[in-house]
Coordinates of C-alpha atoms in Angstrom, one line a residue:
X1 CA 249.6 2.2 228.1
X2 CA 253.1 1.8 226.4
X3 CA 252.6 3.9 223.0
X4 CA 255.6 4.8 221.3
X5 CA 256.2 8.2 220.1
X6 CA 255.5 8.1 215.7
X7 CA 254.4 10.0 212.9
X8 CA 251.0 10.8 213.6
X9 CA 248.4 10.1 210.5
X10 CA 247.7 13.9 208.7
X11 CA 245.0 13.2 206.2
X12 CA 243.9 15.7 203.9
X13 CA 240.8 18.2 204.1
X14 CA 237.9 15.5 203.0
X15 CA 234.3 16.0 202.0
X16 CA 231.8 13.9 204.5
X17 CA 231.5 11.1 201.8
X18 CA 235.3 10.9 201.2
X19 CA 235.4 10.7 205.1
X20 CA 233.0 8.1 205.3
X21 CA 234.7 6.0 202.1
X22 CA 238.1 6.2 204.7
X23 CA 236.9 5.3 207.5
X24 CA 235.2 2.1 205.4
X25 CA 238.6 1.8 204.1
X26 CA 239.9 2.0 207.5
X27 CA 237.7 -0.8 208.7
X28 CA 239.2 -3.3 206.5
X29 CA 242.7 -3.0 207.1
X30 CA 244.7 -4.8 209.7
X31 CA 248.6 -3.4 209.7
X32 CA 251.4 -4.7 211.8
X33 CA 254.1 -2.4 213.4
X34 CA 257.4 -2.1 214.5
X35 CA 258.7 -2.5 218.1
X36 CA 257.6 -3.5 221.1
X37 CA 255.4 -0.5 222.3
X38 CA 251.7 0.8 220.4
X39 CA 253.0 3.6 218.2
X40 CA 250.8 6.9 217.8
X41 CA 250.2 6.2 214.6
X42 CA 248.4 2.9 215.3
X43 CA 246.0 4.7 218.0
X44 CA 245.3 7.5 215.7
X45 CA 244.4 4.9 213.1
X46 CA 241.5 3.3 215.5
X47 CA 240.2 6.5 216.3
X48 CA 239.9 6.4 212.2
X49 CA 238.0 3.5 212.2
X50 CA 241.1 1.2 211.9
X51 CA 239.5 -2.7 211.4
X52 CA 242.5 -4.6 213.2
X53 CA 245.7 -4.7 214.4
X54 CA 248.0 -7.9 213.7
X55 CA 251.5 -8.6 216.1
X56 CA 254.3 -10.2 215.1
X57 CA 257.5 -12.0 217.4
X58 CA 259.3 -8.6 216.3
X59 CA 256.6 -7.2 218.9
X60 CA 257.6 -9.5 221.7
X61 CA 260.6 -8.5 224.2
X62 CA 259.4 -10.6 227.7
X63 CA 256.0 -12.2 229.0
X64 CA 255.1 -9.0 231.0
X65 CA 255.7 -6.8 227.8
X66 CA 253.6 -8.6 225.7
X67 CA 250.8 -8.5 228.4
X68 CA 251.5 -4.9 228.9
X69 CA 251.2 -4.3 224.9
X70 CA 247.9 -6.2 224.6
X71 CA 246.3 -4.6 227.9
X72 CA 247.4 -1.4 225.8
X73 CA 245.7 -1.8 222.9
X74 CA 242.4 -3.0 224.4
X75 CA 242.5 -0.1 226.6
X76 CA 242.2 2.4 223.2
X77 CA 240.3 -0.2 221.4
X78 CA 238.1 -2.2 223.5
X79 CA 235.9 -3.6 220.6
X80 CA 238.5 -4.3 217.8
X81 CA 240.5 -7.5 216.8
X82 CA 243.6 -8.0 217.7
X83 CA 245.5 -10.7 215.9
X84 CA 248.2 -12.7 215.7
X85 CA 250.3 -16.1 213.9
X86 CA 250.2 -18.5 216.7
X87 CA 249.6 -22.2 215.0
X88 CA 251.8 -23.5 217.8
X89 CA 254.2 -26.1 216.7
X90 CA 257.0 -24.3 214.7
X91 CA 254.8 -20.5 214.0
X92 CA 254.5 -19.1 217.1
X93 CA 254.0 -15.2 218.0
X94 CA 253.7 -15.1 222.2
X95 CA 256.7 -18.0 222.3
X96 CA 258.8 -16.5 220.2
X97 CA 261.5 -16.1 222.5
X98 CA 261.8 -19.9 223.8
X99 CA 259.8 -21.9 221.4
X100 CA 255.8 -23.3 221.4
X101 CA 254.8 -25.5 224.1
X102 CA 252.4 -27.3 221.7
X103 CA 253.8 -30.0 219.6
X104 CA 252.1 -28.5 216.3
X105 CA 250.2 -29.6 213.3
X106 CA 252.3 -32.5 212.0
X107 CA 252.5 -34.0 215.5
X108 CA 249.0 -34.0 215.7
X109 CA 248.1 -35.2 212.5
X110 CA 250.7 -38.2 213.4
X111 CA 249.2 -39.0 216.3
X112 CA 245.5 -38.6 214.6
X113 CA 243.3 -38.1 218.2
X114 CA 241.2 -35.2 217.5
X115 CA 240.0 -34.7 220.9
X116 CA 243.6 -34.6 221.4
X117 CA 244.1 -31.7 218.2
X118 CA 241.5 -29.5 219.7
X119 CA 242.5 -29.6 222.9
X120 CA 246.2 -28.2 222.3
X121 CA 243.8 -25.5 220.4
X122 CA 241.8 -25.0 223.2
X123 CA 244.9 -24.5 225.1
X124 CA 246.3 -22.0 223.2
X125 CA 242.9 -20.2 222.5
X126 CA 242.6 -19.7 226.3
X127 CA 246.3 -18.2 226.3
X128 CA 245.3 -15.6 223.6
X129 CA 241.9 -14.9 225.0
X130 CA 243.5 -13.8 228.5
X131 CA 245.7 -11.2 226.6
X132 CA 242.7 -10.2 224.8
X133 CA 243.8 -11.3 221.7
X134 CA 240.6 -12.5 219.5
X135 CA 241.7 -13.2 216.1
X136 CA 244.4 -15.9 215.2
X137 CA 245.5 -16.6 212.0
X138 CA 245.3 -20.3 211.9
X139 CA 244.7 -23.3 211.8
X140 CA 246.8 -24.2 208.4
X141 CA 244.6 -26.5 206.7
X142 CA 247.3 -27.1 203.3
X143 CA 247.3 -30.6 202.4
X144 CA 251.2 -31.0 202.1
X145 CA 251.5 -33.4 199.1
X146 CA 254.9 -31.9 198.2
X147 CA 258.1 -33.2 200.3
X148 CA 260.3 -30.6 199.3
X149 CA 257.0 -27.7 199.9
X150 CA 259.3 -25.0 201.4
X151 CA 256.8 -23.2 203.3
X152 CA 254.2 -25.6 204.5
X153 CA 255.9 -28.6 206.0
X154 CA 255.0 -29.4 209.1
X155 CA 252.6 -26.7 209.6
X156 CA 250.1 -28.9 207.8
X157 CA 248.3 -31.8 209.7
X158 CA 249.7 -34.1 206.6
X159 CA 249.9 -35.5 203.2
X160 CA 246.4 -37.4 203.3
X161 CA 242.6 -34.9 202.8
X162 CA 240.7 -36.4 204.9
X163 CA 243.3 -36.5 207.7
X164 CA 243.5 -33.0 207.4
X165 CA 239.9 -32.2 207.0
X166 CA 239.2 -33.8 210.3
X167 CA 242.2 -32.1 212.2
X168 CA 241.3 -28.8 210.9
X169 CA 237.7 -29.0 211.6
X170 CA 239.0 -30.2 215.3
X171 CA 241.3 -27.4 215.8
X172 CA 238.9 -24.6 214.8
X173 CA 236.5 -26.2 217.3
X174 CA 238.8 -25.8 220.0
X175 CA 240.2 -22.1 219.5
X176 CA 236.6 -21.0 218.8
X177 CA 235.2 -22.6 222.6
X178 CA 237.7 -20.8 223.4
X179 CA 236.4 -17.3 222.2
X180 CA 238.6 -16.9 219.6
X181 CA 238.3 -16.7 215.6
X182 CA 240.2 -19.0 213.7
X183 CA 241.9 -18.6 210.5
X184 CA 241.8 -21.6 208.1
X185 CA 244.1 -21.2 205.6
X186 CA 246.0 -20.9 202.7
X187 CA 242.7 -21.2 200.5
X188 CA 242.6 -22.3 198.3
X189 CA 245.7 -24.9 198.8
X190 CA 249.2 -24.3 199.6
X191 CA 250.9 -27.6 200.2
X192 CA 251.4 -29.0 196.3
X193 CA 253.7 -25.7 196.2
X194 CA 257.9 -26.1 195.8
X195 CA 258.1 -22.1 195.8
X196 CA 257.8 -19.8 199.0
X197 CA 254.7 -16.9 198.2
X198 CA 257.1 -14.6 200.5
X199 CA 260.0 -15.0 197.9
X200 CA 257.9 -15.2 194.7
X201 CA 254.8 -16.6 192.9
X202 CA 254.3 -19.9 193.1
X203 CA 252.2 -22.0 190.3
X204 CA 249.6 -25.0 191.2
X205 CA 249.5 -27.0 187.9
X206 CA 247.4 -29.7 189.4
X207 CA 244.1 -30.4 187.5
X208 CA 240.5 -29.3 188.5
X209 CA 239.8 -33.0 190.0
X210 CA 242.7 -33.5 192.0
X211 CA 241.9 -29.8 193.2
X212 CA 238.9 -31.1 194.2
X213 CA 240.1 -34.5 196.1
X214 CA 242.7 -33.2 197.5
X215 CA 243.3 -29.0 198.0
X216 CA 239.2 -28.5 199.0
X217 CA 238.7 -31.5 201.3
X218 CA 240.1 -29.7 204.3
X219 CA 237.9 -26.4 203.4
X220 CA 235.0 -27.7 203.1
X221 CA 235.5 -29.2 206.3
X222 CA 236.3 -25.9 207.4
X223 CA 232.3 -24.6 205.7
X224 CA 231.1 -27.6 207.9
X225 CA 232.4 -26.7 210.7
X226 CA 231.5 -22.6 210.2
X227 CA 234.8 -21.5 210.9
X228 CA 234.7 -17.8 211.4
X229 CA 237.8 -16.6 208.4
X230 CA 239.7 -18.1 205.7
X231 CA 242.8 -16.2 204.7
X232 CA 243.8 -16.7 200.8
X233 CA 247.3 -17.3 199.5
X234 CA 249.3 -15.6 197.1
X235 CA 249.3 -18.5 194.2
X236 CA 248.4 -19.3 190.7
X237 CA 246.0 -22.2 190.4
X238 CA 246.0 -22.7 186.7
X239 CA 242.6 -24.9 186.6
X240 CA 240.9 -22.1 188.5
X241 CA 242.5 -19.2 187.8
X242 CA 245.6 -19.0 185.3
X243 CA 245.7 -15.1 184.5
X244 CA 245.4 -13.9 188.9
X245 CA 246.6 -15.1 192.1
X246 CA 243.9 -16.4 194.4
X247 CA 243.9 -13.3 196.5
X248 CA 243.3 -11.4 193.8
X249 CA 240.7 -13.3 191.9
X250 CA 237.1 -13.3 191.8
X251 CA 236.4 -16.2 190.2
X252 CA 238.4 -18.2 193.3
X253 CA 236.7 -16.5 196.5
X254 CA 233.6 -15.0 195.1
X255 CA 233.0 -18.1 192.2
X256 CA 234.7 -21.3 194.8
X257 CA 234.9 -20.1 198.0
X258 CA 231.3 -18.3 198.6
X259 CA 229.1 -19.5 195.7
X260 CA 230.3 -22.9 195.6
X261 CA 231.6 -23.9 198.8
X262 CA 229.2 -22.1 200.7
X263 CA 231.6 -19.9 203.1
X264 CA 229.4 -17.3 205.2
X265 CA 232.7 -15.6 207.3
X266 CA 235.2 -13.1 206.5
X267 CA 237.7 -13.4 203.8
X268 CA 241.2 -12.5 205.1
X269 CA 243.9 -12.1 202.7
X270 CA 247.8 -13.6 203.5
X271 CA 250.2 -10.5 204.1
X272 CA 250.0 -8.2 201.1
X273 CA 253.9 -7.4 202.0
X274 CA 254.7 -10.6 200.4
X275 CA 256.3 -10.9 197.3
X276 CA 253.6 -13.3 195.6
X277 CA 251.3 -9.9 196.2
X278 CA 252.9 -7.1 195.5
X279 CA 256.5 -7.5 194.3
X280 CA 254.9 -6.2 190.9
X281 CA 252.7 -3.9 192.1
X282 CA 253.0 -2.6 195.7
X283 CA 250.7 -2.8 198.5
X284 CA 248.4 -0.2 197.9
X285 CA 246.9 -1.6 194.7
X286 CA 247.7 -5.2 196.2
X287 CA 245.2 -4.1 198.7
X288 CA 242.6 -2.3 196.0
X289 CA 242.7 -5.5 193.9
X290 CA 242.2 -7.8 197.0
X291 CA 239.0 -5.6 197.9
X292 CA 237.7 -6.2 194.4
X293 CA 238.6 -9.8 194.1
X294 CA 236.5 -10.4 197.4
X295 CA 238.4 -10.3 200.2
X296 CA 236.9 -8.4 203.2
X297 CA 240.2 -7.5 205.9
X298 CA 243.8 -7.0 203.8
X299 CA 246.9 -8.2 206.4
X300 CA 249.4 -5.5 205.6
X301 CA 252.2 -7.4 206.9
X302 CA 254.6 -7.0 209.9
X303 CA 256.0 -3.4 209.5
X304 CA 253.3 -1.3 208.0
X305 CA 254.1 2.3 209.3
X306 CA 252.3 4.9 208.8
X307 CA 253.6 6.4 205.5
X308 CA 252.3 3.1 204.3
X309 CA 249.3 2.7 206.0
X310 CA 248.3 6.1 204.7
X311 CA 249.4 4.9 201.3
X312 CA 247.1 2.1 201.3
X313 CA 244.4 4.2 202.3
X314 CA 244.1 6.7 199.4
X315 CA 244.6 4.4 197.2
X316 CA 241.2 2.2 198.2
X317 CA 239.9 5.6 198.3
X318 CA 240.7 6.7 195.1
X319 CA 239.4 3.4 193.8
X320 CA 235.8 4.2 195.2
X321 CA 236.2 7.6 193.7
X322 CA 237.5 6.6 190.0
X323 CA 234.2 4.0 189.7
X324 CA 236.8 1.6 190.1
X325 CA 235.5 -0.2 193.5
X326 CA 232.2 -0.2 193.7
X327 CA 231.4 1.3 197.7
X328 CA 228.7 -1.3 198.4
X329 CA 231.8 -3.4 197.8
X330 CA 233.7 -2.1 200.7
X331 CA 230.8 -1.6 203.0
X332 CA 230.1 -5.2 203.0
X333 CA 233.3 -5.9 203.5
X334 CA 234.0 -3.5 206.7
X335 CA 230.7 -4.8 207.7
X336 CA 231.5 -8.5 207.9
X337 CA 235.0 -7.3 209.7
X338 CA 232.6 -5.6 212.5
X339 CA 230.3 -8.0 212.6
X340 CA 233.3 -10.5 213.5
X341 CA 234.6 -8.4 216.5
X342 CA 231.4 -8.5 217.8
X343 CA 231.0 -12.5 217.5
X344 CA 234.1 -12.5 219.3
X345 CA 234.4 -9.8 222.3
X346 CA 237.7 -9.8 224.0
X347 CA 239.1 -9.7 227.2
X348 CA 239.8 -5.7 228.5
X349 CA 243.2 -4.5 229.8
X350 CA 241.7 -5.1 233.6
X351 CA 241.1 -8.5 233.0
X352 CA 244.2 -8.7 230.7
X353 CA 246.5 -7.8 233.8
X354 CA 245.3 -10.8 236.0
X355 CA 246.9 -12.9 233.6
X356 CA 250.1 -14.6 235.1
X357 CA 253.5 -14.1 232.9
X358 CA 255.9 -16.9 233.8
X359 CA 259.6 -17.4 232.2
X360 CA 260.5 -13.8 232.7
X361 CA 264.3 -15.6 233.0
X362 CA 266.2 -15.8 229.4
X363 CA 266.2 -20.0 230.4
X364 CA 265.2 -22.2 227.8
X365 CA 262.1 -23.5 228.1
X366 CA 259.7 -21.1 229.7
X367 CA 256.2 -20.7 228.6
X368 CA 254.8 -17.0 228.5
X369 CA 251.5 -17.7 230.4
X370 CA 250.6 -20.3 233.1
X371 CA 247.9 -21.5 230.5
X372 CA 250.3 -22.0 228.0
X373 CA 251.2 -25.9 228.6
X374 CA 249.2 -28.3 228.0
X375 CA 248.3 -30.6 231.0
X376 CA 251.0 -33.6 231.3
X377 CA 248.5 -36.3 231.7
X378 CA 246.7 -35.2 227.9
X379 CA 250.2 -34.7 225.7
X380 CA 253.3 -35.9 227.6
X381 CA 256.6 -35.9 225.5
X382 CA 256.2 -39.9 225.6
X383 CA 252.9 -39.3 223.8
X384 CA 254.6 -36.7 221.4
X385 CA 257.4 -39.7 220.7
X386 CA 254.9 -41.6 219.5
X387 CA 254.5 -39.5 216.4
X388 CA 258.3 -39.8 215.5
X389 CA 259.6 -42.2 212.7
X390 CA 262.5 -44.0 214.6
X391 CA 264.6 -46.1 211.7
X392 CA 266.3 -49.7 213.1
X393 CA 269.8 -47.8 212.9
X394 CA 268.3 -44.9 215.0
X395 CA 267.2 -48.2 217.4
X396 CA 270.5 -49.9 217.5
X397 CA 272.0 -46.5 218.4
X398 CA 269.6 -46.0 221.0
X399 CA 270.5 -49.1 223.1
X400 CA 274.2 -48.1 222.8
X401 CA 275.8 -47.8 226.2
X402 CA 278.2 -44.7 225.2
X403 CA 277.8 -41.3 226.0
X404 CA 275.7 -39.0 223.9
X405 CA 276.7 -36.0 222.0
X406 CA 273.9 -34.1 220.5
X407 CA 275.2 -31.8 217.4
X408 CA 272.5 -29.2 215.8
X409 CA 273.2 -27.7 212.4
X410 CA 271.6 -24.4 212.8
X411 CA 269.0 -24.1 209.2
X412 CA 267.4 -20.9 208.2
X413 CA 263.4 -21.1 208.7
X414 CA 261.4 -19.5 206.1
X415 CA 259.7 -16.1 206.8
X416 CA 256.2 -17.3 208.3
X417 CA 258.9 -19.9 211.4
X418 CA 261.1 -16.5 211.7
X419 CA 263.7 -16.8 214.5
X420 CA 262.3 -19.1 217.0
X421 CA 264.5 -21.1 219.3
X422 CA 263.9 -24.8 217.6
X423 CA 265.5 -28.5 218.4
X424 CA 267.5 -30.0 221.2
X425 CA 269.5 -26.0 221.3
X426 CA 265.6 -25.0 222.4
X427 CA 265.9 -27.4 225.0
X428 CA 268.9 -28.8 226.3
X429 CA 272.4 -27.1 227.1
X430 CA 273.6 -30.6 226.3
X431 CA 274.2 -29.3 222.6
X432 CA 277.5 -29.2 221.4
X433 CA 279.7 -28.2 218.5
X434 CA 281.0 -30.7 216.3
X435 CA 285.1 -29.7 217.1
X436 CA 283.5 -30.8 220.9
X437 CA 282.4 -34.1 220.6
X438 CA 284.1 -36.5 223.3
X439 CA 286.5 -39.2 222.2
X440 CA 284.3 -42.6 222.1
X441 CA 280.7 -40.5 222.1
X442 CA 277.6 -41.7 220.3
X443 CA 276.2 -38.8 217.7
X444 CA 273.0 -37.5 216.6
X445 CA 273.7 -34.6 214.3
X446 CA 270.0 -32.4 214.2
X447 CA 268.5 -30.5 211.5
X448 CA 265.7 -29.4 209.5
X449 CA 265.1 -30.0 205.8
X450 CA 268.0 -32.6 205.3
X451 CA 267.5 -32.3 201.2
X452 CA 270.9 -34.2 199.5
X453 CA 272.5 -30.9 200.3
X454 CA 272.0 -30.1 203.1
X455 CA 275.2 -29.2 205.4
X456 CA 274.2 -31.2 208.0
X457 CA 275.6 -34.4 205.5
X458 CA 278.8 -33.1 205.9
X459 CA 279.0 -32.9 209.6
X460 CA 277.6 -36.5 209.6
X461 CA 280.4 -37.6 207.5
X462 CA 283.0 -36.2 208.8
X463 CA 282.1 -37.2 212.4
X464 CA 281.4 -41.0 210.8
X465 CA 285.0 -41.1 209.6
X466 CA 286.4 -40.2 213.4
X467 CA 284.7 -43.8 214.6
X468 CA 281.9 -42.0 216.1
X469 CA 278.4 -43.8 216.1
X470 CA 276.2 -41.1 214.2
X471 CA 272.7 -41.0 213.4
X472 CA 270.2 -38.2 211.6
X473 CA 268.0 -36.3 213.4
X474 CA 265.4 -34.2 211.3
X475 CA 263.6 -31.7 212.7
X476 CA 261.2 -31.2 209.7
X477 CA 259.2 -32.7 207.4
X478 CA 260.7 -35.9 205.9
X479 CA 262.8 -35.7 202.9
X480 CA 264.7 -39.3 202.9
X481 CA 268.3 -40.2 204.7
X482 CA 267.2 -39.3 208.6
X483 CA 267.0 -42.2 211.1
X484 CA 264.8 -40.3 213.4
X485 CA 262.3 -37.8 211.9
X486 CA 260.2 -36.0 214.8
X487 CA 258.0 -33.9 212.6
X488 CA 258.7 -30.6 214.3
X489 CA 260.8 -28.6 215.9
X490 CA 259.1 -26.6 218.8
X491 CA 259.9 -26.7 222.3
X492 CA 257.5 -29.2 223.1
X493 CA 258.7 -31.5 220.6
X494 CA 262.3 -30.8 221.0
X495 CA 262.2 -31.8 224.8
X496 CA 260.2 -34.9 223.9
X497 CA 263.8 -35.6 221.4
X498 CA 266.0 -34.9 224.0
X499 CA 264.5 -37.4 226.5
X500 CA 264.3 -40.0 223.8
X501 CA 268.3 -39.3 222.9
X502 CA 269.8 -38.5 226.2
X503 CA 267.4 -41.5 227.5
X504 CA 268.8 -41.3 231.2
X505 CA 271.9 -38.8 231.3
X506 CA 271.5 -35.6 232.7
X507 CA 269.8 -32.9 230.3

């Protein structure tokens, strides 16, 4: 099964009803855990009624491991979720290793084709269905109206509503044919946002009517559409909520989200680990306030353990006990959780082990699962160049006869990208250092987030002042000064770069 060995859960001598309030407790909670094996304690925890289970790219060593983990868990749990971050593009869980295969939201939204948009969801929804994975924790549906947004970025379709109400709608469709629930979020708007919710709390100042024309448009797209979860986000919204954080307020998820908007499905709150949650007050009353807000599953975040875990527990517990949470509270919400594994049954660990794990090999480039890739003739990387904005200096440097040098300056990701392998390094071993450019070489110096400070200036400079043709490459979202801005950085989209910059040398 590949458990690891852990402390096992010792709860205290209960009465029946305290049982029965833990095991309700139980059913909303969805912990992560560390390493690459099921620990005890997670097992233990199902047999307690545990609601889900959520894996990070911490829990990913090769393709067969992951398969191996998965068939695992379904094997103790055959009726439970199992979830995980895989938005493709930039946030991906099962590709952690090499980088997504799909080109991601911005890309998407660039190219605007929604058959196209749900069929790279499709794809992916049929890669986590045959590891019996039936929960994932996206599509993002953030309007990103702020350039400098430090989190969002490219994981949103774009800057325009409607654009992003018709991708997200698209992209739900897809991973739900697939026999997957999606996860719209961060309700209720995250993309106006210059502050990281990991890091700290950000503030939304805008106005109730540009809430309303802008933030909502893609969620209530999302209603149409009967999209199985939302998942909240750790923010102020001063026109709906100035005094709590959207996760933890009432008037936003049981006042917006259900009464106004309409939204029938489960309520899934953003990881309660995160600073914007809990820095103030720790994850156990995160989680107690979250429940009493509205929310109906609480994401722990990606090292729970079980001191935690039991933690969190008693303290939902205690609530009910105090008068504090009212239990019909909690049953309703453990009862929506079930009533969403059963809409979505997942594969078992026979069925689990027929899938194919390719790119057991440390190369570059190797997608997890034969279903991974989406087919050539729907997405080629010509098609994914199409999205790119390519300046008339990134032109004239294209139809230069010299030989290329490709330079990436590696850029920390926030904590939702993590340590994926990203740009032309992702792709190509044609990536070299900047002391080992060639004498009379052409230039493109890559990065992400090129703000006026970024370090990647510098490298450009200095290479500028040696004679060398040099052009910008960014890797992100657009922030002014790049000649070429490919609107991502994931495997598919960096091999789409490296044809268009190599053109035809050897890659």
């Amino acid at each position: 099964m590949g458990t690891s060995k852990s402390t096992t859960l010792a709860a205290p001598e209960l009465s029946a009803d305290t049982e029965q309030i833990r095991r309700l407790a139980a059913g909303t909670l969805m912990p992560g855990f560390s390493g690459i094996a099921v620990p005890v304690w997670i097992l233990d925890a199902y047999d307690a009624g545990l609601a889900a289970v959520c894996l990070y790219g911490t829990n990913v060593a090769s393709p067969v491991q992951l398969r191996d983990l998965c068939a695992g868990l379904r094997a103790h749990s055959p009726s439970t979720l199992i979830a995980v971050d895989e938005e493709g593009g930039d946030v991906t869980r099962l590709h952690y290793l090499t980088g997504s295969p799909q080109p991601g939201n911005a890309v998407l939204g660039r190219l605007d084709d929604v058959t196209l948009t749900a069929t790279s969801a499709a794809t992916i929804g049929q890669e986590l269905a045959s590891l019996g994975i039936n929960l994932n924790l996206a599509p993002d549906a953030d309007v990103n109206s702020e350039a400098d947004n430090p989190v969002i970025g490219v994981r949103s379709f774009g800057a325009e509503p409607d654009l992003v109400a018709r991708h997200t709608a698209a992209w739900i469709r897809g991973l739900e044919d697939s026999g997957v629930a999606s996860c719209a979020k961060h309700f209720p708007g995250h993309g106006s946002t210059t502050t990281d919710s990991h890091l700290e709390l950000p503030r939304v100042s805008a106005n109730a009517a540009t809430l309303e024309a802008r933030e909502l448009v893609p969620f209530r797209a999302l209603v149409e559409a009967r999209g199985a979860t939302v998942m909240t986000s750790h923010i102020l919204v001063d026109a709906l909520d100035p005094e709590n954080p959207a996760t933890f307020s009432s008037r936003i998820l049981q006042g917006l989200l259900r009464e106004e908007l309409g939204f029938e499905g489960v309520i899934l709150t953003d990881a309660l680990d995160m600073a914007g949650a809990s820095a103030q007050t720790g994850v156990p009353e995160a989680a107690v306030r979250a429940l009493l807000a509205g929310t109906d599953l609480l994401c722990l975040g990606s090292d729970t353990g079980p001191e935690l875990y039991e933690q969190t527990l008693a303290a939902i517990t205690a609530a009910v006990a105090e008068g504090r949470l009212d239990p019909a509270r909690l049953a309703d919400a453990a009862g929506r959780v079930a009533a969403l594994s059963a809409r979505f049954p997942a594969a078992g660990p026979a069925e689990i082990h027929q899938a194919t794990p390719r790119g057991i090999s440390s190369k570059p480039g190797s997608p997890a699962l034969d279903s991974a890739v989406l087919d050539p003739a729907v997405l080629d990387a010509g098609r994914i160049r199409e999205a790119f904005e390519i300046s008339a200096a990134a032109e004239n440097w294209l139809a230069r006869e010299e030989a290329v040098a490709i330079v990436q300056v590696d850029t920390g990701a926030n904590f939702a990208v993590g340590q994926v392998p990203w740009g032309p390094a992702a792709a190509t071993d044609a990536v070299v250092g900047e002391g080992e450019v060639p004498d009379g070489a052409k230039v493109a110096v890559v990065g992400r987030g090129l703000d006026a400070d970024h370090p990647l200036w510098t490298v450009f400079s200095r290479l500028r002042a040696e004679g060398h043709a040099v052009i910008a490459v960014e890797c992100g979202w657009p922030r002014g000064g790049a000649d070429i801005v490919t609107y991502g950085a994931s495997l598919a989209v960096s091999q789409a770069l490296c044809g268009l910059l190599l053109g035809g040398q050897d890659n």
